[in-house]
Short mmCIF file of C-alpha atoms in Angstrom, two decimals:
data_model
loop_
_atom_site.label_atom_id
_atom_site.label_comp_id
_atom_site.label_asym_id
_atom_site.label_seq_id
_atom_site.Cartn_x
_atom_site.Cartn_y
_atom_site.Cartn_z
CA MET B 622 -27.20 -47.10 -26.68
CA ALA B 623 -27.18 -43.86 -28.54
CA PRO B 624 -23.77 -42.35 -29.11
CA PRO B 625 -22.93 -39.48 -26.74
CA HIS B 626 -23.49 -35.91 -27.91
CA PRO B 627 -20.32 -34.21 -28.99
CA THR B 628 -19.01 -31.69 -26.47
CA ASN B 629 -17.87 -29.38 -29.26
CA LYS B 630 -20.71 -26.95 -30.08
CA ARG B 631 -19.16 -25.84 -33.34
CA LYS B 632 -20.45 -27.34 -36.54
CA THR B 633 -18.15 -29.77 -38.28
CA THR B 634 -16.62 -28.53 -41.49
CA ASP B 635 -16.39 -31.86 -43.38
CA SER B 636 -20.08 -32.02 -44.21
CA VAL B 637 -21.17 -31.00 -47.67
CA VAL B 638 -23.02 -27.73 -47.96
CA SER B 639 -25.28 -27.34 -50.96
CA PRO B 640 -25.25 -24.97 -52.71
CA PRO B 641 -21.65 -23.95 -51.99
CA PRO B 642 -21.28 -20.62 -50.15
CA VAL B 643 -20.61 -17.50 -52.14
CA LYS B 644 -17.47 -15.66 -51.12
CA ARG B 645 -18.17 -12.10 -49.97
CA SER B 646 -15.62 -9.37 -50.24
CA LEU B 647 -15.22 -7.35 -47.05
CA GLN B 648 -15.20 -3.59 -47.52
CA SER B 649 -12.86 -1.73 -45.22
CA SER B 650 -14.18 1.36 -43.43
CA THR B 651 -10.71 2.88 -43.64
CA THR B 652 -10.55 5.52 -46.36
CA LYS B 653 -7.65 6.00 -48.75
CA SER B 654 -7.10 9.48 -47.34
CA ALA B 655 -6.86 8.06 -43.82
CA VAL B 656 -4.27 5.52 -44.94
CA ALA B 657 -2.33 8.22 -46.77
CA ASN B 658 -2.49 10.49 -43.72
CA PHE B 659 -1.19 7.69 -41.48
CA PHE B 660 1.94 7.25 -43.62
CA THR B 661 2.43 11.00 -44.13
CA PRO B 662 5.27 12.46 -42.06
CA THR B 663 4.12 14.83 -39.33
CA SER B 664 5.98 17.69 -40.97
CA GLN B 665 3.93 17.23 -44.13
CA LYS B 666 0.47 16.86 -42.54
CA PRO B 667 -1.95 19.78 -42.93
CA LYS B 668 -1.72 22.34 -40.15
CA ASP B 669 -4.50 22.45 -37.57
CA ARG B 670 -6.34 25.66 -38.44
CA THR B 671 -7.70 26.28 -34.91
CA THR B 672 -5.50 27.93 -32.28
CA TRP B 673 -6.60 27.51 -28.67
CA SER B 674 -5.92 29.88 -25.78
CA GLU B 675 -7.19 30.54 -22.25
CA ARG B 676 -8.08 33.85 -20.60
CA GLY B 677 -9.04 35.10 -17.17
CA PRO B 678 -10.96 38.11 -15.86
CA SER B 679 -7.69 39.52 -14.49
CA ASP B 680 -4.03 38.62 -14.20
CA ASP B 681 -4.39 37.33 -10.64
CA VAL B 682 -7.34 35.01 -11.44
CA PRO B 683 -6.95 31.60 -13.16
CA ALA B 684 -8.18 31.42 -16.74
CA THR B 685 -11.87 30.58 -17.17
CA LEU B 686 -12.49 31.46 -20.83
CA LEU B 687 -11.49 28.95 -23.52
CA VAL B 688 -10.97 30.53 -26.95
CA GLY B 689 -10.50 28.71 -30.26
CA ARG B 690 -9.70 30.88 -33.30
CA TYR B 691 -10.02 29.33 -36.75
CA VAL B 692 -8.19 30.77 -39.75
CA PRO B 693 -8.72 29.08 -43.17
CA GLU B 694 -5.75 28.12 -45.30
CA VAL B 695 -6.71 30.79 -47.83
CA HIS B 696 -7.25 34.00 -45.90
CA ASP B 697 -6.25 37.64 -46.26
CA PRO B 698 -5.17 38.86 -42.79
CA LYS B 699 -5.12 42.48 -43.98
CA GLN B 700 -8.88 42.72 -44.43
CA PRO B 701 -10.39 45.68 -42.52
CA PRO B 702 -12.45 44.84 -39.41
CA LYS B 703 -16.07 43.96 -40.03
CA LYS B 704 -18.38 46.23 -38.04
CA LYS B 705 -21.38 43.90 -38.18
CA ILE B 706 -21.25 40.92 -35.79
CA ALA B 707 -23.33 37.77 -36.21
CA ALA B 708 -23.03 35.86 -32.93
CA PHE B 709 -24.39 32.38 -32.29
CA ASP B 710 -24.75 30.01 -29.40
CA LEU B 711 -23.31 26.55 -30.09
CA ASP B 712 -25.33 23.66 -28.62
CA SER B 713 -28.95 23.40 -29.78
CA THR B 714 -28.37 26.40 -32.06
CA LEU B 715 -25.62 25.57 -34.55
CA ILE B 716 -25.25 21.89 -33.68
CA THR B 717 -27.14 19.16 -31.88
CA THR B 718 -26.26 15.62 -30.85
CA ASN B 719 -26.18 12.96 -33.57
CA SER B 720 -27.25 10.35 -31.02
CA GLY B 721 -30.42 12.21 -30.07
CA LYS B 722 -29.29 12.45 -26.45
CA LYS B 723 -29.60 15.71 -24.55
CA HIS B 724 -25.85 15.81 -23.91
CA ALA B 725 -23.19 14.70 -26.37
CA GLY B 726 -21.70 11.26 -25.78
CA GLY B 727 -18.27 12.30 -27.07
CA ALA B 728 -16.34 14.49 -29.44
CA THR B 729 -17.94 12.97 -32.55
CA ASP B 730 -21.54 13.02 -31.29
CA TRP B 731 -22.67 16.07 -33.20
CA LYS B 732 -24.39 17.17 -36.39
CA TRP B 733 -25.61 20.51 -37.72
CA TRP B 734 -28.80 21.70 -36.04
CA ASN B 735 -30.23 22.06 -39.53
CA PRO B 736 -28.56 21.17 -42.85
CA GLN B 737 -28.68 24.79 -44.02
CA VAL B 738 -26.78 26.16 -40.98
CA PRO B 739 -23.24 26.07 -42.45
CA GLY B 740 -24.37 27.64 -45.72
CA VAL B 741 -26.13 30.47 -43.90
CA LEU B 742 -23.04 31.22 -41.81
CA ARG B 743 -20.72 31.16 -44.84
CA ALA B 744 -23.02 33.58 -46.66
CA LEU B 745 -23.00 35.94 -43.67
CA TYR B 746 -19.20 36.16 -43.81
CA GLN B 747 -18.57 35.92 -47.54
CA GLU B 748 -21.52 37.82 -48.99
CA LYS B 749 -23.00 40.03 -46.25
CA ASP B 750 -19.80 41.31 -44.63
CA TYR B 751 -20.47 39.93 -41.14
CA GLN B 752 -17.94 38.74 -38.62
CA VAL B 753 -19.29 35.39 -37.42
CA VAL B 754 -18.49 34.27 -33.85
CA ILE B 755 -19.69 31.56 -31.46
CA LEU B 756 -20.41 32.36 -27.79
CA SER B 757 -21.16 29.40 -25.55
CA ASN B 758 -21.67 28.80 -21.83
CA GLN B 759 -19.87 25.57 -20.89
CA ALA B 760 -20.21 25.29 -17.12
CA GLY B 761 -19.49 21.54 -17.25
CA MET B 762 -15.82 22.15 -18.06
CA THR B 763 -13.02 23.21 -15.71
CA LEU B 764 -9.82 24.71 -17.06
CA HIS B 765 -7.97 25.06 -13.75
CA PHE B 766 -8.72 23.45 -10.40
CA ASP B 767 -8.45 25.26 -7.10
CA PRO B 768 -5.36 24.06 -5.19
CA SER B 769 -7.60 22.83 -2.36
CA TYR B 770 -9.77 20.73 -4.73
CA LYS B 771 -9.69 17.05 -3.70
CA GLY B 772 -12.24 15.50 -6.06
CA PRO B 773 -11.71 13.57 -9.33
CA LYS B 774 -10.32 15.61 -12.19
CA GLY B 775 -10.22 13.13 -15.06
CA ASN B 776 -13.78 13.57 -16.28
CA ALA B 777 -13.59 17.38 -16.28
CA GLN B 778 -10.29 17.33 -18.16
CA LYS B 779 -11.75 14.84 -20.65
CA ARG B 780 -14.63 17.23 -21.33
CA VAL B 781 -12.20 19.99 -22.25
CA THR B 782 -10.37 17.71 -24.68
CA GLU B 783 -13.60 16.47 -26.27
CA PHE B 784 -14.96 20.01 -26.55
CA LYS B 785 -11.84 21.11 -28.43
CA GLN B 786 -12.03 18.10 -30.74
CA LYS B 787 -15.70 18.74 -31.48
CA CYS B 788 -15.13 22.44 -32.15
CA ASN B 789 -12.16 21.65 -34.39
CA ALA B 790 -14.44 19.48 -36.52
CA VAL B 791 -17.24 22.08 -36.56
CA LEU B 792 -14.91 24.93 -37.53
CA ASN B 793 -13.09 22.83 -40.16
CA ASN B 794 -16.44 21.95 -41.71
CA LEU B 795 -17.54 25.60 -41.67
CA ASP B 796 -14.16 26.86 -42.98
CA ILE B 797 -14.57 30.61 -42.51
CA PRO B 798 -12.53 32.91 -40.23
CA THR B 799 -14.28 32.68 -36.89
CA THR B 800 -13.72 32.19 -33.17
CA VAL B 801 -15.50 30.10 -30.54
CA TYR B 802 -15.60 31.42 -26.98
CA ALA B 803 -16.51 29.05 -24.12
CA ALA B 804 -17.25 30.45 -20.64
CA THR B 805 -16.51 27.74 -18.09
CA GLU B 806 -17.30 29.54 -14.82
CA ARG B 807 -20.01 31.83 -13.47
CA ASP B 808 -17.97 34.99 -13.87
CA CYS B 809 -17.93 38.03 -16.15
CA TYR B 810 -17.72 35.83 -19.27
CA ARG B 811 -20.86 33.81 -18.66
CA LYS B 812 -23.93 34.93 -20.60
CA PRO B 813 -25.95 37.08 -20.08
CA ARG B 814 -22.89 39.06 -18.93
CA ILE B 815 -20.99 40.57 -21.82
CA GLY B 816 -17.41 39.57 -21.05
CA MET B 817 -17.24 37.39 -24.18
CA TRP B 818 -18.67 40.23 -26.29
CA LYS B 819 -15.87 42.51 -25.12
CA GLU B 820 -13.32 39.81 -26.04
CA VAL B 821 -14.81 39.62 -29.54
CA CYS B 822 -14.41 43.35 -30.04
CA ASP B 823 -10.81 43.25 -28.78
CA ASP B 824 -9.88 40.22 -30.88
CA TYR B 825 -11.22 41.69 -34.10
CA ASP B 826 -10.00 45.24 -33.46
CA ILE B 827 -13.48 46.75 -33.23
CA LEU B 828 -14.12 49.53 -30.75
CA GLN B 829 -17.30 48.69 -28.84
CA ASN B 830 -18.80 52.07 -29.70
CA GLU B 831 -18.09 51.43 -33.40
CA VAL B 832 -19.92 48.10 -33.68
CA ASP B 833 -22.91 48.30 -36.04
CA LEU B 834 -25.39 47.46 -33.29
CA GLU B 835 -28.43 48.04 -35.48
CA ASN B 836 -27.45 45.22 -37.85
CA SER B 837 -25.58 42.95 -35.43
CA PHE B 838 -27.51 40.12 -33.78
CA PHE B 839 -27.32 37.06 -31.55
CA VAL B 840 -28.99 33.68 -32.11
CA GLY B 841 -29.45 31.25 -29.23
CA ASP B 842 -31.93 28.75 -27.86
CA ALA B 843 -32.19 30.21 -24.31
CA GLY B 844 -34.91 32.75 -25.03
CA GLY B 845 -37.19 32.34 -22.03
CA ARG B 846 -39.93 30.88 -24.22
CA VAL B 847 -42.94 29.58 -22.34
CA ALA B 848 -44.47 26.18 -23.00
CA GLY B 849 -46.92 26.12 -25.88
CA LEU B 850 -47.33 24.83 -29.41
CA GLY B 851 -44.59 24.73 -32.02
CA ARG B 852 -43.95 23.28 -35.44
CA SER B 853 -41.78 20.36 -36.52
CA SER B 854 -41.51 17.99 -39.46
CA GLN B 855 -44.46 16.12 -37.92
CA GLY B 856 -46.63 19.25 -37.83
CA VAL B 857 -47.85 21.11 -34.76
CA VAL B 858 -46.37 19.69 -31.55
CA ALA B 859 -46.12 20.67 -27.90
CA ALA B 860 -43.12 22.92 -27.28
CA ALA B 861 -41.38 22.84 -23.91
CA LYS B 862 -40.35 25.98 -22.06
CA ASP B 863 -36.77 27.18 -22.43
CA PHE B 864 -34.36 26.33 -19.61
CA SER B 865 -33.46 30.01 -19.21
CA CYS B 866 -33.57 33.46 -20.82
CA SER B 867 -29.80 34.00 -20.79
CA ASP B 868 -29.34 34.34 -24.57
CA ARG B 869 -32.12 36.87 -24.99
CA ASN B 870 -30.79 38.80 -21.98
CA PHE B 871 -27.25 38.70 -23.36
CA ALA B 872 -28.43 40.33 -26.58
CA HIS B 873 -30.21 43.00 -24.51
CA ASN B 874 -27.00 43.71 -22.58
CA ALA B 875 -24.95 43.95 -25.79
CA GLY B 876 -27.54 46.23 -27.40
CA ILE B 877 -28.23 43.94 -30.38
CA SER B 878 -31.27 42.09 -31.70
CA TYR B 879 -32.06 38.51 -30.72
CA LYS B 880 -33.64 35.51 -32.44
CA THR B 881 -34.10 31.85 -31.61
CA PRO B 882 -32.69 29.21 -34.01
CA GLU B 883 -36.23 28.45 -35.17
CA GLU B 884 -36.85 32.09 -36.01
CA TYR B 885 -33.51 32.72 -37.70
CA PHE B 886 -32.87 29.50 -39.63
CA LEU B 887 -36.44 28.27 -40.22
CA GLY B 888 -38.35 31.54 -40.42
CA GLU B 889 -40.81 30.57 -37.68
CA LYS B 890 -42.83 33.21 -35.86
CA PRO B 891 -41.64 34.23 -32.38
CA ARG B 892 -43.17 32.41 -29.43
CA ASP B 893 -44.25 34.05 -26.20
CA PHE B 894 -41.51 34.44 -23.62
CA ALA B 895 -41.24 35.57 -20.00
CA ARG B 896 -38.47 36.72 -17.71
CA ASP B 897 -38.38 35.98 -13.98
CA PHE B 898 -36.89 39.44 -13.57
CA ASP B 899 -37.42 42.22 -16.11
CA VAL B 900 -35.40 45.42 -15.70
CA ALA B 901 -38.17 47.25 -17.58
CA ASP B 902 -40.30 46.86 -14.44
CA PHE B 903 -37.84 49.08 -12.56
CA PRO B 904 -37.37 52.30 -14.56
CA PHE B 905 -34.94 54.92 -13.37
CA GLU B 906 -36.41 57.49 -11.02
CA ASP B 907 -34.51 60.71 -10.40
CA ALA B 908 -35.08 61.35 -6.71
CA ASP B 909 -34.07 65.00 -7.06
CA ALA B 910 -36.58 65.63 -9.85
CA SER B 911 -39.43 63.55 -8.42
CA ASP B 912 -42.50 65.17 -6.85
CA GLN B 913 -42.87 62.13 -4.57
CA PRO B 914 -40.64 62.25 -1.47
CA ASP B 915 -38.35 59.27 -1.03
CA LEU B 916 -38.70 56.96 1.93
CA VAL B 917 -37.62 58.73 5.11
CA PHE B 918 -36.40 56.94 8.23
CA GLU B 919 -37.30 58.93 11.33
CA LYS B 920 -35.20 58.65 14.46
CA LYS B 921 -37.68 58.28 17.34
CA ASN B 922 -35.39 57.58 20.30
CA ALA B 923 -32.28 59.14 21.78
CA LYS B 924 -30.68 55.70 21.73
CA ASP B 925 -32.00 52.43 20.31
CA ILE B 926 -31.32 49.34 18.24
CA VAL B 927 -32.55 48.98 14.66
CA VAL B 928 -32.62 45.37 13.41
CA PHE B 929 -32.70 44.70 9.69
CA CYS B 930 -34.61 41.68 8.37
CA GLY B 931 -34.13 40.70 4.75
CA PRO B 932 -32.28 38.47 2.28
CA PRO B 933 -28.72 39.02 1.05
CA GLY B 934 -28.76 41.64 -1.70
CA ALA B 935 -32.01 43.23 -0.49
CA GLY B 936 -30.44 46.68 -0.11
CA LYS B 937 -29.79 46.62 3.65
CA SER B 938 -26.27 48.08 3.59
CA THR B 939 -27.26 50.77 1.08
CA PHE B 940 -30.15 51.68 3.38
CA PHE B 941 -27.78 52.01 6.34
CA TRP B 942 -25.29 54.27 4.57
CA LYS B 943 -27.99 56.48 3.07
CA TYR B 944 -30.45 56.79 5.97
CA LEU B 945 -29.00 55.63 9.30
CA LYS B 946 -25.35 56.63 9.16
CA PRO B 947 -26.27 60.35 8.75
CA LEU B 948 -28.43 60.01 11.90
CA GLY B 949 -25.47 58.82 13.95
CA TYR B 950 -26.09 55.05 13.95
CA GLU B 951 -23.17 52.66 14.21
CA ARG B 952 -23.19 49.58 11.98
CA VAL B 953 -22.83 46.00 13.22
CA ASN B 954 -22.32 43.59 10.35
CA GLN B 955 -21.48 39.89 10.53
CA ASP B 956 -19.70 39.87 7.15
CA THR B 957 -17.20 42.25 8.74
CA LEU B 958 -17.09 40.85 12.29
CA LYS B 959 -17.26 37.19 11.16
CA SER B 960 -19.44 35.79 13.96
CA ARG B 961 -22.76 36.45 15.68
CA ASP B 962 -21.14 36.41 19.14
CA LYS B 963 -18.72 39.11 18.01
CA CYS B 964 -21.64 41.18 16.67
CA ILE B 965 -23.44 40.95 20.02
CA GLN B 966 -20.30 41.91 21.92
CA VAL B 967 -19.61 44.95 19.71
CA ALA B 968 -23.27 46.06 19.87
CA LYS B 969 -23.22 45.97 23.67
CA GLU B 970 -20.03 48.04 23.75
CA LEU B 971 -21.46 50.65 21.37
CA LEU B 972 -24.66 50.94 23.39
CA ALA B 973 -22.63 51.31 26.58
CA ASP B 974 -20.75 54.18 24.91
CA GLY B 975 -24.04 55.93 24.16
CA SER B 976 -24.41 55.08 20.46
CA SER B 977 -27.48 53.84 18.60
CA VAL B 978 -26.84 50.61 16.70
CA ALA B 979 -28.04 49.18 13.37
CA ILE B 980 -27.80 45.38 13.03
CA ASP B 981 -27.02 44.97 9.32
CA ASN B 982 -27.52 41.20 9.03
CA THR B 983 -30.26 39.05 7.47
CA ASN B 984 -31.90 38.14 10.84
CA ALA B 985 -34.17 35.72 9.02
CA ASP B 986 -35.88 33.92 11.89
CA THR B 987 -37.58 34.69 15.17
CA ASP B 988 -34.88 33.04 17.30
CA THR B 989 -32.12 35.19 15.80
CA ARG B 990 -34.10 38.39 16.25
CA ALA B 991 -34.89 37.35 19.85
CA LEU B 992 -31.17 37.60 20.66
CA TRP B 993 -31.26 41.29 19.74
CA VAL B 994 -34.49 41.88 21.63
CA GLU B 995 -32.71 40.49 24.68
CA VAL B 996 -29.71 42.80 24.11
CA ALA B 997 -32.10 45.77 23.93
CA LYS B 998 -33.83 44.73 27.18
CA LYS B 999 -30.57 44.46 29.07
CA ALA B 1000 -29.46 47.86 27.75
CA THR B 1001 -32.94 49.30 28.52
CA VAL B 1002 -33.32 50.76 25.02
CA PRO B 1003 -36.12 50.39 22.45
CA ILE B 1004 -35.64 48.07 19.48
CA ARG B 1005 -37.11 48.70 16.04
CA CYS B 1006 -37.21 46.57 12.88
CA VAL B 1007 -36.73 47.49 9.22
CA TRP B 1008 -38.23 44.75 7.07
CA PHE B 1009 -36.80 44.50 3.56
CA ARG B 1010 -39.44 42.86 1.37
CA THR B 1011 -37.24 42.44 -1.68
CA PRO B 1012 -38.07 39.28 -3.71
CA LEU B 1013 -35.24 36.75 -3.89
CA TYR B 1014 -34.87 37.00 -7.68
CA ILE B 1015 -34.15 40.72 -7.34
CA CYS B 1016 -31.74 40.02 -4.50
CA GLU B 1017 -29.77 37.61 -6.69
CA HIS B 1018 -29.68 40.21 -9.44
CA ASN B 1019 -28.49 42.89 -7.00
CA ASP B 1020 -25.80 40.58 -5.63
CA ALA B 1021 -24.40 39.79 -9.09
CA ALA B 1022 -24.56 43.41 -10.24
CA ARG B 1023 -22.71 44.46 -7.11
CA ALA B 1024 -20.02 41.78 -7.29
CA HIS B 1025 -19.19 42.44 -10.96
CA ASN B 1026 -19.05 46.24 -10.80
CA LYS B 1027 -16.68 48.23 -8.61
CA SER B 1028 -18.88 51.31 -8.84
CA LEU B 1029 -21.69 49.42 -7.06
CA ASN B 1030 -19.41 47.55 -4.67
CA PRO B 1031 -17.60 49.87 -2.23
CA GLU B 1032 -16.93 46.95 0.16
CA SER B 1033 -15.51 44.68 -2.58
CA ARG B 1034 -17.94 41.84 -1.86
CA GLN B 1035 -17.68 38.58 -3.76
CA VAL B 1036 -20.69 37.04 -5.51
CA LEU B 1037 -22.69 34.86 -3.13
CA PRO B 1038 -23.48 31.18 -3.75
CA LYS B 1039 -27.06 30.14 -4.47
CA LEU B 1040 -27.16 28.57 -1.01
CA ALA B 1041 -27.06 32.01 0.58
CA PHE B 1042 -30.49 32.77 -0.88
CA THR B 1043 -32.11 29.36 -0.53
CA GLY B 1044 -30.77 29.13 3.04
CA PHE B 1045 -32.40 32.43 3.93
CA ALA B 1046 -35.69 31.31 2.39
CA SER B 1047 -35.67 28.07 4.40
CA ARG B 1048 -35.19 29.94 7.72
CA TYR B 1049 -37.30 33.02 7.00
CA LYS B 1050 -40.13 34.03 9.33
CA GLU B 1051 -41.93 37.36 8.95
CA PRO B 1052 -41.21 39.80 11.80
CA HIS B 1053 -44.08 40.77 14.13
CA LEU B 1054 -44.50 43.47 16.77
CA LYS B 1055 -45.18 40.82 19.42
CA GLU B 1056 -41.51 39.82 19.20
CA GLY B 1057 -40.80 42.98 21.18
CA PHE B 1058 -40.31 45.66 18.51
CA GLN B 1059 -41.35 49.27 19.03
CA ASP B 1060 -42.37 49.38 15.36
CA ILE B 1061 -41.72 47.64 12.04
CA MET B 1062 -40.93 49.67 8.94
CA GLU B 1063 -41.60 47.82 5.66
CA PHE B 1064 -39.18 48.67 2.88
CA GLU B 1065 -40.17 47.88 -0.72
CA PHE B 1066 -37.36 47.71 -3.25
CA LYS B 1067 -36.67 50.32 -5.89
CA PHE B 1068 -33.35 51.33 -7.37
CA ARG B 1069 -31.82 54.27 -5.56
CA GLY B 1070 -28.74 55.73 -7.19
CA SER B 1071 -27.40 57.86 -10.01
CA LYS B 1072 -28.31 57.45 -13.67
CA GLU B 1073 -24.82 56.11 -14.38
CA GLU B 1074 -25.18 53.52 -11.61
CA TYR B 1075 -28.64 52.61 -12.89
CA ASP B 1076 -27.34 51.99 -16.43
CA THR B 1077 -24.96 49.41 -14.96
CA TRP B 1078 -27.55 47.87 -12.62
CA ALA B 1079 -30.22 47.66 -15.36
CA ARG B 1080 -28.41 44.94 -17.30
CA TYR B 1081 -29.09 41.27 -16.82
CA TRP B 1082 -26.51 39.67 -14.52
CA ILE B 1083 -27.83 36.17 -13.80
#
């Protein structure tokens, strides 16, 4: 009978191996400098050259802007401010992932977008008298959680730590006086808004009206480029569309020129781009100087109800204050009264007192408007409709411009969530006379306000 197989799967070591194995020396991946640094007392280790701070839009709002300022070991702090600013986005502009993934896998998963990037930035500061800064939207990070937040916090806090570690490495490698600004929320700091630009001017003691705008510039990958053909090391390839136009729009808001990384670092020709909303399509019109009369709302009845129909940010409240309030209409608004039932109750009371009423709500669907038709029937008054045909992308722009500027926001409204616009779109039904309206007045959007208000409105806000 054959002997049983050994249960031990390892090879025995008493058999002769011919030829005898050659001993290989193992090379440690630990560098001499790393060993020396490990045994160096903390007090003798080189100082971290990047100082981190957090800032908020106001004193009563938690910080949302993360700022890391790098100062080289050899630096003259008494240098006069540089009036030319070279601003760059971070991800997919100065750096990219070393792993090839869309999003970095950790603090060390980065490399320069192109090998010549650090040399170009050093030359801008050292030879061309530019102040170099980095402006980045980082919506995936959270600096401070709302007290009512109940979800997991570990991953968000880890992202902040890894972002700092990555930026420390980038700035150490670059080794010029610079600052990285990271906007973590959708507030005044987030591009295309210019909150970070204002911080740059304050930090480097440059008055905004003294910046050399003609020679300053911004480089970023969000240029609104449409899909087409581009060039790479493999030749001509298909080029995907950009995820947004926020970098190009930021440069417009700051009043400086804009280039994509391919244009600035590689010298490629500009590709075609498109904006969902272009302020150039809405030039300022001085109503007082225009030969064309502005839209006029005519009061047809001694007492009636006027129902607005249109998305948030369509211009409904502005229309009321400009056209209906002077005619004696009283406003019923759910943002103020908090519920539809309360709106109906107040409207009935106003009608009973002899007032005409304007229903300043979205009234998106037939069922909602039918409630007001019923109120009009019971009060035996006509009901009219003003239909605001403002596209949603303009409404979102109007909402952001209003929320971020006191001069456009007399009611101190907060910026609305995206759901407010998508929710309206999902419920929206065009109004028709057969619903019971005396007439329907269609209202196309155009900016109505002063030149000063227009200059604020005609920036990019989303």
